[in-house]
Structures are given as structure tokens and as C-alpha cells.
PDB file of C-alpha atoms in Angstrom:
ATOM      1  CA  UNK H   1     -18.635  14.344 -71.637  1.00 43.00           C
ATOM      2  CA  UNK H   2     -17.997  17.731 -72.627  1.00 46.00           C
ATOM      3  CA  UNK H   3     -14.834  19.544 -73.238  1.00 47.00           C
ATOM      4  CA  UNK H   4     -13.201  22.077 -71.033  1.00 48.00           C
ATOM      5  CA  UNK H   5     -13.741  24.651 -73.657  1.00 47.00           C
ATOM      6  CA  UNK H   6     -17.621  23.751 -73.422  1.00 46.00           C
ATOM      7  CA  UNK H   7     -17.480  23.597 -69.979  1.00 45.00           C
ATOM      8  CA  UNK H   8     -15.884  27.482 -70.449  1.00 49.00           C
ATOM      9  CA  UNK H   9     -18.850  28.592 -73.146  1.00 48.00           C
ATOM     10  CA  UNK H  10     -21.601  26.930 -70.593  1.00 48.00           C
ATOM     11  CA  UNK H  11     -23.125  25.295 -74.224  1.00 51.00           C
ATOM     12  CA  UNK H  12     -22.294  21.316 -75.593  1.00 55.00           C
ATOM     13  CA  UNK H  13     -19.960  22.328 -78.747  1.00 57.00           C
ATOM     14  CA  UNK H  14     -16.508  24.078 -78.066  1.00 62.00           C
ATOM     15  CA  UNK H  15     -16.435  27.593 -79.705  1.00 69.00           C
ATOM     16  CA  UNK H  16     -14.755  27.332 -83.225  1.00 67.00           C
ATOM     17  CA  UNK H  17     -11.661  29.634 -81.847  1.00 77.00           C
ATOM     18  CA  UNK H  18     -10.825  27.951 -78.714  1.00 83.00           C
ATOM     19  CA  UNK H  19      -7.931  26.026 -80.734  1.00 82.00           C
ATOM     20  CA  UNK H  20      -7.316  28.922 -82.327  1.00 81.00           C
ATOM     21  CA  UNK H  21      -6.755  30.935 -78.605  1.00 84.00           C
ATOM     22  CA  UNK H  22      -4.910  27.701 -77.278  1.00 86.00           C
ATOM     23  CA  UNK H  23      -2.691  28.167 -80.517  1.00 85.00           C
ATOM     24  CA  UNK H  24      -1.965  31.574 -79.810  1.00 82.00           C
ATOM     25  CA  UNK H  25      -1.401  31.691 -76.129  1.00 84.00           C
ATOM     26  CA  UNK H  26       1.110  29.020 -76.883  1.00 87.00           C
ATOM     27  CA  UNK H  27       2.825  31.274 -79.242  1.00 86.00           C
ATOM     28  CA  UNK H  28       3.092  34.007 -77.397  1.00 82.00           C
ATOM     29  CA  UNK H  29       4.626  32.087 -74.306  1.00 83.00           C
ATOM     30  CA  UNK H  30       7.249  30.377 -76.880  1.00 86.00           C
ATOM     31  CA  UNK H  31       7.752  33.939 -78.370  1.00 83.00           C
ATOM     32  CA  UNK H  32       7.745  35.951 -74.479  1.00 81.00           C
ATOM     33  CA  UNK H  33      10.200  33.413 -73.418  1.00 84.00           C
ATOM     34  CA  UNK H  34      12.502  34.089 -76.354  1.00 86.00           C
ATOM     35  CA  UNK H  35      12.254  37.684 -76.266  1.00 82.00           C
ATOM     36  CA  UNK H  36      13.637  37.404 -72.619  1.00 82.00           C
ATOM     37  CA  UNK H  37      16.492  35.286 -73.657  1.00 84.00           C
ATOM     38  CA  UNK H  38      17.257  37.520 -76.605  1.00 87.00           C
ATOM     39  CA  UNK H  39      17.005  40.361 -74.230  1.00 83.00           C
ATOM     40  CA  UNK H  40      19.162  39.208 -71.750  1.00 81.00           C
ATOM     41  CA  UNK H  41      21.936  38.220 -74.131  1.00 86.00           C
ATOM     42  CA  UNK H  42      21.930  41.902 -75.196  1.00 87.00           C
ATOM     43  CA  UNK H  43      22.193  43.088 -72.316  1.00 82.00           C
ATOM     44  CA  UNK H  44      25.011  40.932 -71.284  1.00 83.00           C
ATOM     45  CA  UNK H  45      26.986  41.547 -74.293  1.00 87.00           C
ATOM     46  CA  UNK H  46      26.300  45.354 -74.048  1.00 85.00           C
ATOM     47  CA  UNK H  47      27.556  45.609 -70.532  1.00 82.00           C
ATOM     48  CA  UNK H  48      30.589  43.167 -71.352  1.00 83.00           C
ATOM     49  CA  UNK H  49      31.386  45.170 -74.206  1.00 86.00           C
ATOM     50  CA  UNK H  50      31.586  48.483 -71.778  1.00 84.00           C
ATOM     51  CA  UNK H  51      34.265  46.484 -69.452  1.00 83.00           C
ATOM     52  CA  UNK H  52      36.104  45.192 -72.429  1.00 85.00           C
ATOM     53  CA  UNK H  53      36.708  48.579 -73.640  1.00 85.00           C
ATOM     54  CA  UNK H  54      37.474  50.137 -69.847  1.00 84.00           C
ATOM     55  CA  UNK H  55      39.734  47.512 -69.703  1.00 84.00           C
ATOM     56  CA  UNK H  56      41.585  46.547 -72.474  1.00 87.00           C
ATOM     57  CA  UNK H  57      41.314  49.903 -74.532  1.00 88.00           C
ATOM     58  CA  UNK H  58      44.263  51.708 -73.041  1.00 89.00           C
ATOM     59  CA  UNK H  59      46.234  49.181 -73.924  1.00 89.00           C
ATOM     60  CA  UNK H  60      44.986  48.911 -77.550  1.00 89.00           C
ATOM     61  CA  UNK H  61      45.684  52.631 -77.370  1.00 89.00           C
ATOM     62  CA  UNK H  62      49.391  52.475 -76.438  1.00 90.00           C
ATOM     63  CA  UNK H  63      49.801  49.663 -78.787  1.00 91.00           C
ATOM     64  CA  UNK H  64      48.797  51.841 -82.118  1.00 91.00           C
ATOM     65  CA  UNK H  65      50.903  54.851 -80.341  1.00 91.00           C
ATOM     66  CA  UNK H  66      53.568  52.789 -80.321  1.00 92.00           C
ATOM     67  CA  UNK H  67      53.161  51.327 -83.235  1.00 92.00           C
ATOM     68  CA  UNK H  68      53.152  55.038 -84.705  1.00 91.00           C
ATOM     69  CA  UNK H  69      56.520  56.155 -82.950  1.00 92.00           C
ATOM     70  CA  UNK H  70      58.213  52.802 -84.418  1.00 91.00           C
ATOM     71  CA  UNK H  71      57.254  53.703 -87.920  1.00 91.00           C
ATOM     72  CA  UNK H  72      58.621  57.059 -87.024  1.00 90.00           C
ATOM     73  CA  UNK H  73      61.878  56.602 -85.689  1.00 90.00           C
ATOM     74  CA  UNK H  74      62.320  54.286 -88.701  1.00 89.00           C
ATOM     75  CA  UNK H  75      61.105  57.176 -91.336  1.00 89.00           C
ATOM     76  CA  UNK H  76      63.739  59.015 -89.230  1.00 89.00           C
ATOM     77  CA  UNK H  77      66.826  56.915 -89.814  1.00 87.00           C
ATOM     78  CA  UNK H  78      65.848  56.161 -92.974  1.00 87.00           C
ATOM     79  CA  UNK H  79      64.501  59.170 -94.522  1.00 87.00           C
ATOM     80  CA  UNK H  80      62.341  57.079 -96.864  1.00 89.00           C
ATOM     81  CA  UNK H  81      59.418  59.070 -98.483  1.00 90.00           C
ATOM     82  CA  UNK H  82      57.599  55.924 -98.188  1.00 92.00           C
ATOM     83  CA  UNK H  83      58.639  55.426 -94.727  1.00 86.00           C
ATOM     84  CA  UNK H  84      57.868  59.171 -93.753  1.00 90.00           C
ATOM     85  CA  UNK H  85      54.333  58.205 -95.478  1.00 91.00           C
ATOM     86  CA  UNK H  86      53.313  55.299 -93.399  1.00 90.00           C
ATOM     87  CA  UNK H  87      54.447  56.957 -90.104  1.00 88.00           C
ATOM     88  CA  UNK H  88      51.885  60.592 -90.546  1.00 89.00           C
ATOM     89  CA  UNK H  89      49.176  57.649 -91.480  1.00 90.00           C
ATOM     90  CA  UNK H  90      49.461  56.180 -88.569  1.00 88.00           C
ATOM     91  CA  UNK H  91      50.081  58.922 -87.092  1.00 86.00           C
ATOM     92  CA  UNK H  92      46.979  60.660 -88.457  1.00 85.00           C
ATOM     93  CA  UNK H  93      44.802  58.016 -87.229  1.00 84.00           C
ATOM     94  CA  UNK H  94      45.724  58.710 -83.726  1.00 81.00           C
ATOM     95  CA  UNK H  95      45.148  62.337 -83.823  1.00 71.00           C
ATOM     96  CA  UNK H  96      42.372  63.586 -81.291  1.00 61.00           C
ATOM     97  CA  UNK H  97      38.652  64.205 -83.206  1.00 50.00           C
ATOM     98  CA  UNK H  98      35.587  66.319 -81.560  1.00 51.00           C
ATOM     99  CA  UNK H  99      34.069  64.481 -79.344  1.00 49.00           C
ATOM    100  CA  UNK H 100      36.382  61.595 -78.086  1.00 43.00           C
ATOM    101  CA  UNK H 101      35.645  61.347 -74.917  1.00 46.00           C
ATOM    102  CA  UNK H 102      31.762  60.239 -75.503  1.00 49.00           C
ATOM    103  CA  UNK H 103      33.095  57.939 -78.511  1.00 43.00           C
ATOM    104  CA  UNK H 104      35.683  56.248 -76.477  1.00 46.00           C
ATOM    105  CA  UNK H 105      33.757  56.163 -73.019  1.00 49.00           C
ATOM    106  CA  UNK H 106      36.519  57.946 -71.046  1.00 50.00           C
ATOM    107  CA  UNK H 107      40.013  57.095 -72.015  1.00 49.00           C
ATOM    108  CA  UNK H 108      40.823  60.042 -73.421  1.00 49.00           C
ATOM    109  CA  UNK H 109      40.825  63.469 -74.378  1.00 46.00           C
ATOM    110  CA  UNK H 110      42.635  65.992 -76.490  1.00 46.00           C
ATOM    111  CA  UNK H 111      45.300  66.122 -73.418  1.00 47.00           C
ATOM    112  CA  UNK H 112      45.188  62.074 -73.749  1.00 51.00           C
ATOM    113  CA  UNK H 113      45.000  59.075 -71.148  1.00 51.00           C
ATOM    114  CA  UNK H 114      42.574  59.558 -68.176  1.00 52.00           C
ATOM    115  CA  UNK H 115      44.054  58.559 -65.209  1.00 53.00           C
ATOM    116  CA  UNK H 116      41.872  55.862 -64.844  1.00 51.00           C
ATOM    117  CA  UNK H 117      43.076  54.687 -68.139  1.00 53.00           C
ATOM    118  CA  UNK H 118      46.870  55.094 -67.086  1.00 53.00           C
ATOM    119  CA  UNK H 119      45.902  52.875 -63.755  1.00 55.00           C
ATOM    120  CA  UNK H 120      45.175  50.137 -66.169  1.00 50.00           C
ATOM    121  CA  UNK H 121      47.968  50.252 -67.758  1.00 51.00           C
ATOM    122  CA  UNK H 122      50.204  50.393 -64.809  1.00 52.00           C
ATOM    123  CA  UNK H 123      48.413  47.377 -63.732  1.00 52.00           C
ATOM    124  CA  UNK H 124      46.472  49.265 -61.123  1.00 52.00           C
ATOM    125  CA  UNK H 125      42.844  48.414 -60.023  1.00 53.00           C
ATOM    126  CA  UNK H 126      40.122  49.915 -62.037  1.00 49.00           C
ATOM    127  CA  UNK H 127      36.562  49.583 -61.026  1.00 52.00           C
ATOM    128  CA  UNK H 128      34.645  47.922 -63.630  1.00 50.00           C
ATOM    129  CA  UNK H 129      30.861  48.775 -64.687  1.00 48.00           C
ATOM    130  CA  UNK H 130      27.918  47.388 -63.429  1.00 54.00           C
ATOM    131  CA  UNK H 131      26.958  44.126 -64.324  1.00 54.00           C
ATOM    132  CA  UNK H 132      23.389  43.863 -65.069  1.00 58.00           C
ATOM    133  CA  UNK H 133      21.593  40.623 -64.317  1.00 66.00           C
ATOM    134  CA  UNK H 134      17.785  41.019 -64.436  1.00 73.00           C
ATOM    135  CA  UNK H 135      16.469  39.102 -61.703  1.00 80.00           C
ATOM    136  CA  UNK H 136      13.493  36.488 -61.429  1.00 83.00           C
ATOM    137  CA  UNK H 137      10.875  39.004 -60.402  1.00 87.00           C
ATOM    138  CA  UNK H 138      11.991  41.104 -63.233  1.00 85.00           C
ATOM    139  CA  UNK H 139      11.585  39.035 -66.037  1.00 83.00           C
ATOM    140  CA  UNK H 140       8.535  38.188 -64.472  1.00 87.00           C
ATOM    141  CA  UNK H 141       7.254  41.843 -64.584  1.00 88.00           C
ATOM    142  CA  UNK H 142       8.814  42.123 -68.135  1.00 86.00           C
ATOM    143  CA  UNK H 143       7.096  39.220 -69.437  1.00 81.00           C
ATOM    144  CA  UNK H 144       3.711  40.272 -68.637  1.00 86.00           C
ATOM    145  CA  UNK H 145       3.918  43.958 -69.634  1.00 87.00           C
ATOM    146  CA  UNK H 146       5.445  42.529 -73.035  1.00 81.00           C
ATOM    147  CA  UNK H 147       2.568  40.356 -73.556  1.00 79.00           C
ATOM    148  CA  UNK H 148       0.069  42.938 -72.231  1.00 84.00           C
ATOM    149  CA  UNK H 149       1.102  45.773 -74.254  1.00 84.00           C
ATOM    150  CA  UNK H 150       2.295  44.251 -77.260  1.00 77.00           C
ATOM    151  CA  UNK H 151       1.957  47.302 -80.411  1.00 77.00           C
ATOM    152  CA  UNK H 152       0.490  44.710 -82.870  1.00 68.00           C
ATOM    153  CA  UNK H 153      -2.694  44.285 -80.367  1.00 68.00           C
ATOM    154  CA  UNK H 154      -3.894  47.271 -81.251  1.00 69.00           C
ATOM    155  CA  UNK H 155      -5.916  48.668 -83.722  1.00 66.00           C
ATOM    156  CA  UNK H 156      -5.933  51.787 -84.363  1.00 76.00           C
ATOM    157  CA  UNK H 157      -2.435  53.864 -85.367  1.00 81.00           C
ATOM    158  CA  UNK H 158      -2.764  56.438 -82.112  1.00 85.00           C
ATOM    159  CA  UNK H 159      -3.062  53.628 -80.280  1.00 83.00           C
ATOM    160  CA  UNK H 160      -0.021  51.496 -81.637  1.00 82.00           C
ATOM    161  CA  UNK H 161       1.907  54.014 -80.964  1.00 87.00           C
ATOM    162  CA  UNK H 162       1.184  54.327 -77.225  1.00 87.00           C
ATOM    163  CA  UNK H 163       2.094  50.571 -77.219  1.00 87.00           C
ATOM    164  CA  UNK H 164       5.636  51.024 -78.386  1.00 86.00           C
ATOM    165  CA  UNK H 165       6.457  54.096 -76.335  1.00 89.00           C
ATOM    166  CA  UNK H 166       5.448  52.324 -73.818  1.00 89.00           C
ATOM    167  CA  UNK H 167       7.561  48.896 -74.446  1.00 86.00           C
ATOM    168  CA  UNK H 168      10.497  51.292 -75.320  1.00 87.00           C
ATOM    169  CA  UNK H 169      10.312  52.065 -71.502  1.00 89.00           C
ATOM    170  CA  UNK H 170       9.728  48.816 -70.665  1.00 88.00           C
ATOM    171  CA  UNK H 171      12.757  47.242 -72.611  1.00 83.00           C
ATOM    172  CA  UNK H 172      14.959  50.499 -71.144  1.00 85.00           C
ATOM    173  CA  UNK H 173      13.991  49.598 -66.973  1.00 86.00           C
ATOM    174  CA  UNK H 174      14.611  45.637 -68.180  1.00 84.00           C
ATOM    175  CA  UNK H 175      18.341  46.196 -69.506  1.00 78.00           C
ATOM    176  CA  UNK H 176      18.629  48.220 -66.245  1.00 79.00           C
ATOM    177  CA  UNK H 177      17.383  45.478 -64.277  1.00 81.00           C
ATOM    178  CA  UNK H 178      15.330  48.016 -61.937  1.00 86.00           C
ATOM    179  CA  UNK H 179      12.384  46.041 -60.473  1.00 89.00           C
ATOM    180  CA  UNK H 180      10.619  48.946 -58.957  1.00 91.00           C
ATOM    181  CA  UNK H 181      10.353  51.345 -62.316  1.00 91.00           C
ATOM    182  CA  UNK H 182       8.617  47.494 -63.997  1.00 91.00           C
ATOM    183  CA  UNK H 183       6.205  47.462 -61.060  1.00 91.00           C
ATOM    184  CA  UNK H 184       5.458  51.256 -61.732  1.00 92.00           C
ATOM    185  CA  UNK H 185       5.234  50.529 -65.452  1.00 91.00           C
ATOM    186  CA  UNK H 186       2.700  47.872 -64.450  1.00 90.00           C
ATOM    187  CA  UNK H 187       0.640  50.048 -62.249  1.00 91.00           C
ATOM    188  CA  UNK H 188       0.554  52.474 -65.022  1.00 90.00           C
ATOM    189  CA  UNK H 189      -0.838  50.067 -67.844  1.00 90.00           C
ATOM    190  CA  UNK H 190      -3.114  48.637 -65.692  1.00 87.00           C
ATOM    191  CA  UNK H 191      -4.803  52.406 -65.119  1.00 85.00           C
ATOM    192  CA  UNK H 192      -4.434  52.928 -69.247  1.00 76.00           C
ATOM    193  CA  UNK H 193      -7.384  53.356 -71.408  1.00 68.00           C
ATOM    194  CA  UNK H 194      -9.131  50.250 -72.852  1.00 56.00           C
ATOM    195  CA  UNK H 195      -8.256  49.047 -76.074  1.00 50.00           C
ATOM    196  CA  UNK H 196     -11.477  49.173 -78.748  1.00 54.00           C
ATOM    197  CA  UNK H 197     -11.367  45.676 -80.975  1.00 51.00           C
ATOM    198  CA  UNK H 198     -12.820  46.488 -84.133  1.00 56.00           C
ATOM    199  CA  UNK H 199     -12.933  42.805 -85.776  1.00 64.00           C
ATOM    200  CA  UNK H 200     -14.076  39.888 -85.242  1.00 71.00           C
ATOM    201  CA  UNK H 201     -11.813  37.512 -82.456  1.00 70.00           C
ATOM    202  CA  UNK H 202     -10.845  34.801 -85.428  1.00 76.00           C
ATOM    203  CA  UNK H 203      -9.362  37.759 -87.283  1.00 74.00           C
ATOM    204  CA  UNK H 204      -7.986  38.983 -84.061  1.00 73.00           C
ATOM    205  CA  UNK H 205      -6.772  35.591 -83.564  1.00 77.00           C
ATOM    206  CA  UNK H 206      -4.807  35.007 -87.306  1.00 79.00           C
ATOM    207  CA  UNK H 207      -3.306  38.294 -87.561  1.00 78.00           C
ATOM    208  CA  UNK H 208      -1.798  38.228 -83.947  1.00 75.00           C
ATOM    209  CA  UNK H 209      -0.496  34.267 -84.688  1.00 80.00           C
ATOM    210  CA  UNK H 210       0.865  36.322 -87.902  1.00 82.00           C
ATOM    211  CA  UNK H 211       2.637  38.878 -86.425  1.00 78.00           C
ATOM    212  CA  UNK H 212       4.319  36.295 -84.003  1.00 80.00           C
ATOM    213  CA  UNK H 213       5.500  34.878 -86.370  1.00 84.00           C
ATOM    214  CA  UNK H 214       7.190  37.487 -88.197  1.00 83.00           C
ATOM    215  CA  UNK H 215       8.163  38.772 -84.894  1.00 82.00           C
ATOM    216  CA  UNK H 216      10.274  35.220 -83.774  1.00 86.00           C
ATOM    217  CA  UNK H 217      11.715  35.786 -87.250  1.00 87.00           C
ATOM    218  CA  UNK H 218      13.164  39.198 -86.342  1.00 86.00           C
ATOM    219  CA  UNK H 219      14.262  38.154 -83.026  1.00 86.00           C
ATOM    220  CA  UNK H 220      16.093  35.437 -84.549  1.00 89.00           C
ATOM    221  CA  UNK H 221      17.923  37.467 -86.570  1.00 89.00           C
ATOM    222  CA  UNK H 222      18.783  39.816 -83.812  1.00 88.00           C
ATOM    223  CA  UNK H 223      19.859  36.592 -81.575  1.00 89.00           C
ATOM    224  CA  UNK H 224      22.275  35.983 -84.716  1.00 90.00           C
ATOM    225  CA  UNK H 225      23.537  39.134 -85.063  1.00 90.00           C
ATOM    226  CA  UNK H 226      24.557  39.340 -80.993  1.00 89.00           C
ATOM    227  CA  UNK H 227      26.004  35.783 -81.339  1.00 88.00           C
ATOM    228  CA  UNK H 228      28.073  36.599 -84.495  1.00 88.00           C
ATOM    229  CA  UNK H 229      29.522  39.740 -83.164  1.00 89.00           C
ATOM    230  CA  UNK H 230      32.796  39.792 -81.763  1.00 86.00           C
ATOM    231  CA  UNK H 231      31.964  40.491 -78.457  1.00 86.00           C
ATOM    232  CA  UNK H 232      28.892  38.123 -78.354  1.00 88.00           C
ATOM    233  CA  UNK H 233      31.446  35.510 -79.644  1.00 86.00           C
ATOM    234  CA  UNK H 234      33.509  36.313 -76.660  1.00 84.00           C
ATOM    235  CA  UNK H 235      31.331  35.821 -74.564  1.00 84.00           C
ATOM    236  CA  UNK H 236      30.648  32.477 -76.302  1.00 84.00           C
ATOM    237  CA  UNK H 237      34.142  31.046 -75.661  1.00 82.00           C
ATOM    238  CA  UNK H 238      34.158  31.932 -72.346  1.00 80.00           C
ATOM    239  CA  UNK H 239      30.663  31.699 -71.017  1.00 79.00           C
ATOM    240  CA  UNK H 240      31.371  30.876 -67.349  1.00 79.00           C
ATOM    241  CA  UNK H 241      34.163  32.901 -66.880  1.00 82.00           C
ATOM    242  CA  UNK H 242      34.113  35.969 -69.302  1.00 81.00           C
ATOM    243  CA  UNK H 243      35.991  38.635 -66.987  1.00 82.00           C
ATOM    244  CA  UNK H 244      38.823  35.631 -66.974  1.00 85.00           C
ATOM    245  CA  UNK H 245      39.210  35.795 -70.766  1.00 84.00           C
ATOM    246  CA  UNK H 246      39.524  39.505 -70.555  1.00 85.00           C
ATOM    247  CA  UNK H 247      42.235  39.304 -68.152  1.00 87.00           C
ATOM    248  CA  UNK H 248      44.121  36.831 -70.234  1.00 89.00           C
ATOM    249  CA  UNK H 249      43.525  39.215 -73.370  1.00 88.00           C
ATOM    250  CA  UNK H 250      45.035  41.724 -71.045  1.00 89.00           C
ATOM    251  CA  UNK H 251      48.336  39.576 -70.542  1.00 91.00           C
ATOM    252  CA  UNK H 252      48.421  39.065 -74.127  1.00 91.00           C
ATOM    253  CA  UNK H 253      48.293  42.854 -74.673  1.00 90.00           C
ATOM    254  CA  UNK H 254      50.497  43.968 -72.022  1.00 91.00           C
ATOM    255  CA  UNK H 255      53.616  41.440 -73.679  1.00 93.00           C
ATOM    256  CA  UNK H 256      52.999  43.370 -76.848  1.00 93.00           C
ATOM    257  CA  UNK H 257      52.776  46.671 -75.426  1.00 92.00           C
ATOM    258  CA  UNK H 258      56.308  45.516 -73.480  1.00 93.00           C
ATOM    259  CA  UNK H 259      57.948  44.036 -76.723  1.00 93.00           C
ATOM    260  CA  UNK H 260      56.941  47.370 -79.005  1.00 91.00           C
ATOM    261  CA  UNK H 261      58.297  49.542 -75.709  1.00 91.00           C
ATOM    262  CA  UNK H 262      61.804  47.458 -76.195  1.00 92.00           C
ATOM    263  CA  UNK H 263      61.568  47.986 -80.232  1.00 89.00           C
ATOM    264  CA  UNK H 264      61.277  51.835 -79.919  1.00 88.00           C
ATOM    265  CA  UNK H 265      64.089  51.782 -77.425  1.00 90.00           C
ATOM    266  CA  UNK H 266      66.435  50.079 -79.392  1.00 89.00           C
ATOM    267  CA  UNK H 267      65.496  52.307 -82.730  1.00 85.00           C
ATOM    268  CA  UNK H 268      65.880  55.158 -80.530  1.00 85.00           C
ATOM    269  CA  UNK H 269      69.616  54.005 -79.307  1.00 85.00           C
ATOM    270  CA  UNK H 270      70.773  53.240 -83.198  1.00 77.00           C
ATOM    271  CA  UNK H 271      70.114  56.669 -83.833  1.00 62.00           C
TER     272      UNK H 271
END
């Protein structure tokens, strides 16, 4: 009876790398399947992070303002140097730098709350970003082109470097979740030039099993970082209903902004 790998090489004795190529496509499932996980967890905590700061921000923001006016109306009455001290610190750290608006993804400016920021804080509706969810067919696509196009498959340093501007656009259409640019992306690879293997398939074989390896290593430390991150532990606590723990953040918030509104006002009427 002969072996499906003899069967495969048409002779009696299985090739001496067929384990070897069982071994590796193994690996590179395990390791595919990971990647997608690892990717999709980014992706979620990325666009999680975006409507955590849309949301909650401008209230974080009026907190350390009115933190800032307490410490000055105190400095006031007082006339404390050390009092006067911490009030321009905190004051300081409010004040508007170059650039705000990119860093702080739209609350503010130099003139200071965007209205959409002041609807959140009057408890108005604010339209939150788009959740991306990569669907079946796109992991699907992403899986392949990851395995296909993989930079450690190649040999030769021009051609490594096709390989990872190639799974930088790869990775960029996955976080977006756009099916048609992966299909596209396919097309393209499939119409690429031909890789040239210089040695043998058993060295082929141990250096890819070696970079996967090394690879599921990094990912795992990327995986740890997400997970160990405030937001990624956020979304930890709250898996199944993450906008829910945002809203009760919100509540949270909005007493304190409420309690510091009623300190300032009685500071304000003692002096």
C-alpha cells in the first residue's frame, strides 16, 4: 500500500520533504489564522478608540478646564504664590498648541469646542465613526493574499520588498474592511512576476518553518500589547456591549463635570 505522498510523486517511497511541506502548511494555517485574529482585534480597538475619544473627550476637556478655573478662583481668594502656581500649570496645560485639531481628531481648535463637541456635552446626538467589521469573504481574500505574498518567500532583496509594499496595502483595504480593493489586490498578484527559488525546497522548507516561528512570536507580542492597553482592556470588560460601557463612562463623567460646575459656583459666590 503506498502512501498518499507516493501516490503524489507517482514512485513507491514518499519524498523526504513531504513531512516537512505537511509541517509547514500546518504552520502557516495556525499562523494565517492568528494573524486574522490579531488583525481584527486591532482594528476593533483602533476604531473603538476613535468613538471613545468623539465621545467622551469633551467631557474630559471641560473636566481639566474646570479643574483649572477652581484652582484659580482659589489662587484668587487666597493670593497664595503656591496657589497662583498650581492654577497657570494647569492652566498652561490647557493652552491651545499647533496643530490640535489633527491631534485631538476634531474637538477643538484655537477658538475651542467644535460644535459637535458642545452637542456631546449638552447631551445631544453625535454620530459616531464607522465600525469596521471585516466580513467572511474578506478574511477570506486576506488570508490568501497573506499567505501568497508573504516577504520572507522571497529571495532576493528587490523582490522582498515588493512583498511588503504589497501586504502594507493588503493589511490597509483589511482594517477598512473593503472587499472589492482585496479582490483587486488579488487580481493584481495573480498577474505579478514569478518568484525565482534559488535553493533547494528542504532549505526552502526550514527557513520558512523559521520565520513562522519568529513571526507567531511577534504577533504575540503585538496581541499583548493591544490586550494590555487601556482601550484593548476596555474592550475586554465589556466585550458584548462596548458602546454600553462608554455610555456609562459618560454618566460617570457628566456627575463630575456637574459637581466641579457647582464647586466653581460656589468659589465664585464667596468672593
Amino acid at each position: 500500500m503506498t502512501t498518499p505522498e507516493a501516490e503524489q510523486d507517482g514512485g513507491d517511497a514518499p519524498r523526504p520533504e513531504a513531512r516537512l511541506e505537511r509541517a509547514v502548511r500546518a504552520a502557516e494555517q495556525a499562523l494565517i489564522e492568528y494573524e486574522i485574529a490579531v488583525e481584527t482585534f486591532r482594528v476593533e480597538v483602533e476604531n473603538f478608540s476613535r468613538l471613545h475619544e468623539q465621545k467622551l473627550g469633551p467631557l474630559y476637556a471641560r473636566l481639566e478646564d474646570l479643574d483649572a478655573r477652581i484652582l484659580e478662583a482659589r489662587a484668587a481668594r487666597s493670593g497664595d504664590p503656591e496657589d497662583r502656581r498650581r492654577a497657570e500649570e494647569a492652566r498652561a496645560r490647557l493652552a491651545p498648541i499647533p496643530g490640535v485639531e489633527e491631534l485631538l481628531h476634531g474637538w477643538m481648535d484655537d477658538s475651542g469646542l467644535f460644535p459637535e463637541a458642545v452637542a456631546m456635552l449638552t447631551e445631544q446626538a453625535v454620530r459616531p465613526p464607522q465600525r469596521v467589521r471585516p466580513s467572511e469573504e474578506a478574511r477570506k481574500l486576506y488570508r490568501d493574499l497573506a499567505r501568497k505574498a508573504h516577504p520572507d518567500l522571497a529571495q532576493e532583496e528587490k523582490e522582498r520588498e515588493r512583498r511588503e509594499e504589497f501586504i502594507t496595502r493588503v493589511n490597509a483595504a483589511y482594517a477598512r474592511g473593503d472587499e472589492a480593493e482585496l479582490r483587486e489586490l488579488a487580481e493584481e498578484w495573480a498577474k505579478g512576476p514569478e518568484l525565482k527559488r534559488g535553493p533547494s525546497r528542504a532549505e526552502e522548507l526550514y527557513a520558512r518553518l523559521e520565520w513562522l516561528a519568529q513571526r507567531k512570536e511577534l504577533l504575540a507580542l503585538l496581541a499583548k500589547e493591544l490586550e494590555e492597553s487601556a482601550i484593548g482592556h476596555m474592550l475586554q470588560l465589556a466585550p458584548d456591549d462596548p458602546d454600553g460601557l462608554l455610555d456609562e463612562i459618560g454618566q460617570q463623567l457628566l456627575t463630575q463635570v456637574a459637581e466641579r460646575e457647582n464647586e466653581l459656583a460656589a468659589l465664585l459666590a464667596e468672593g
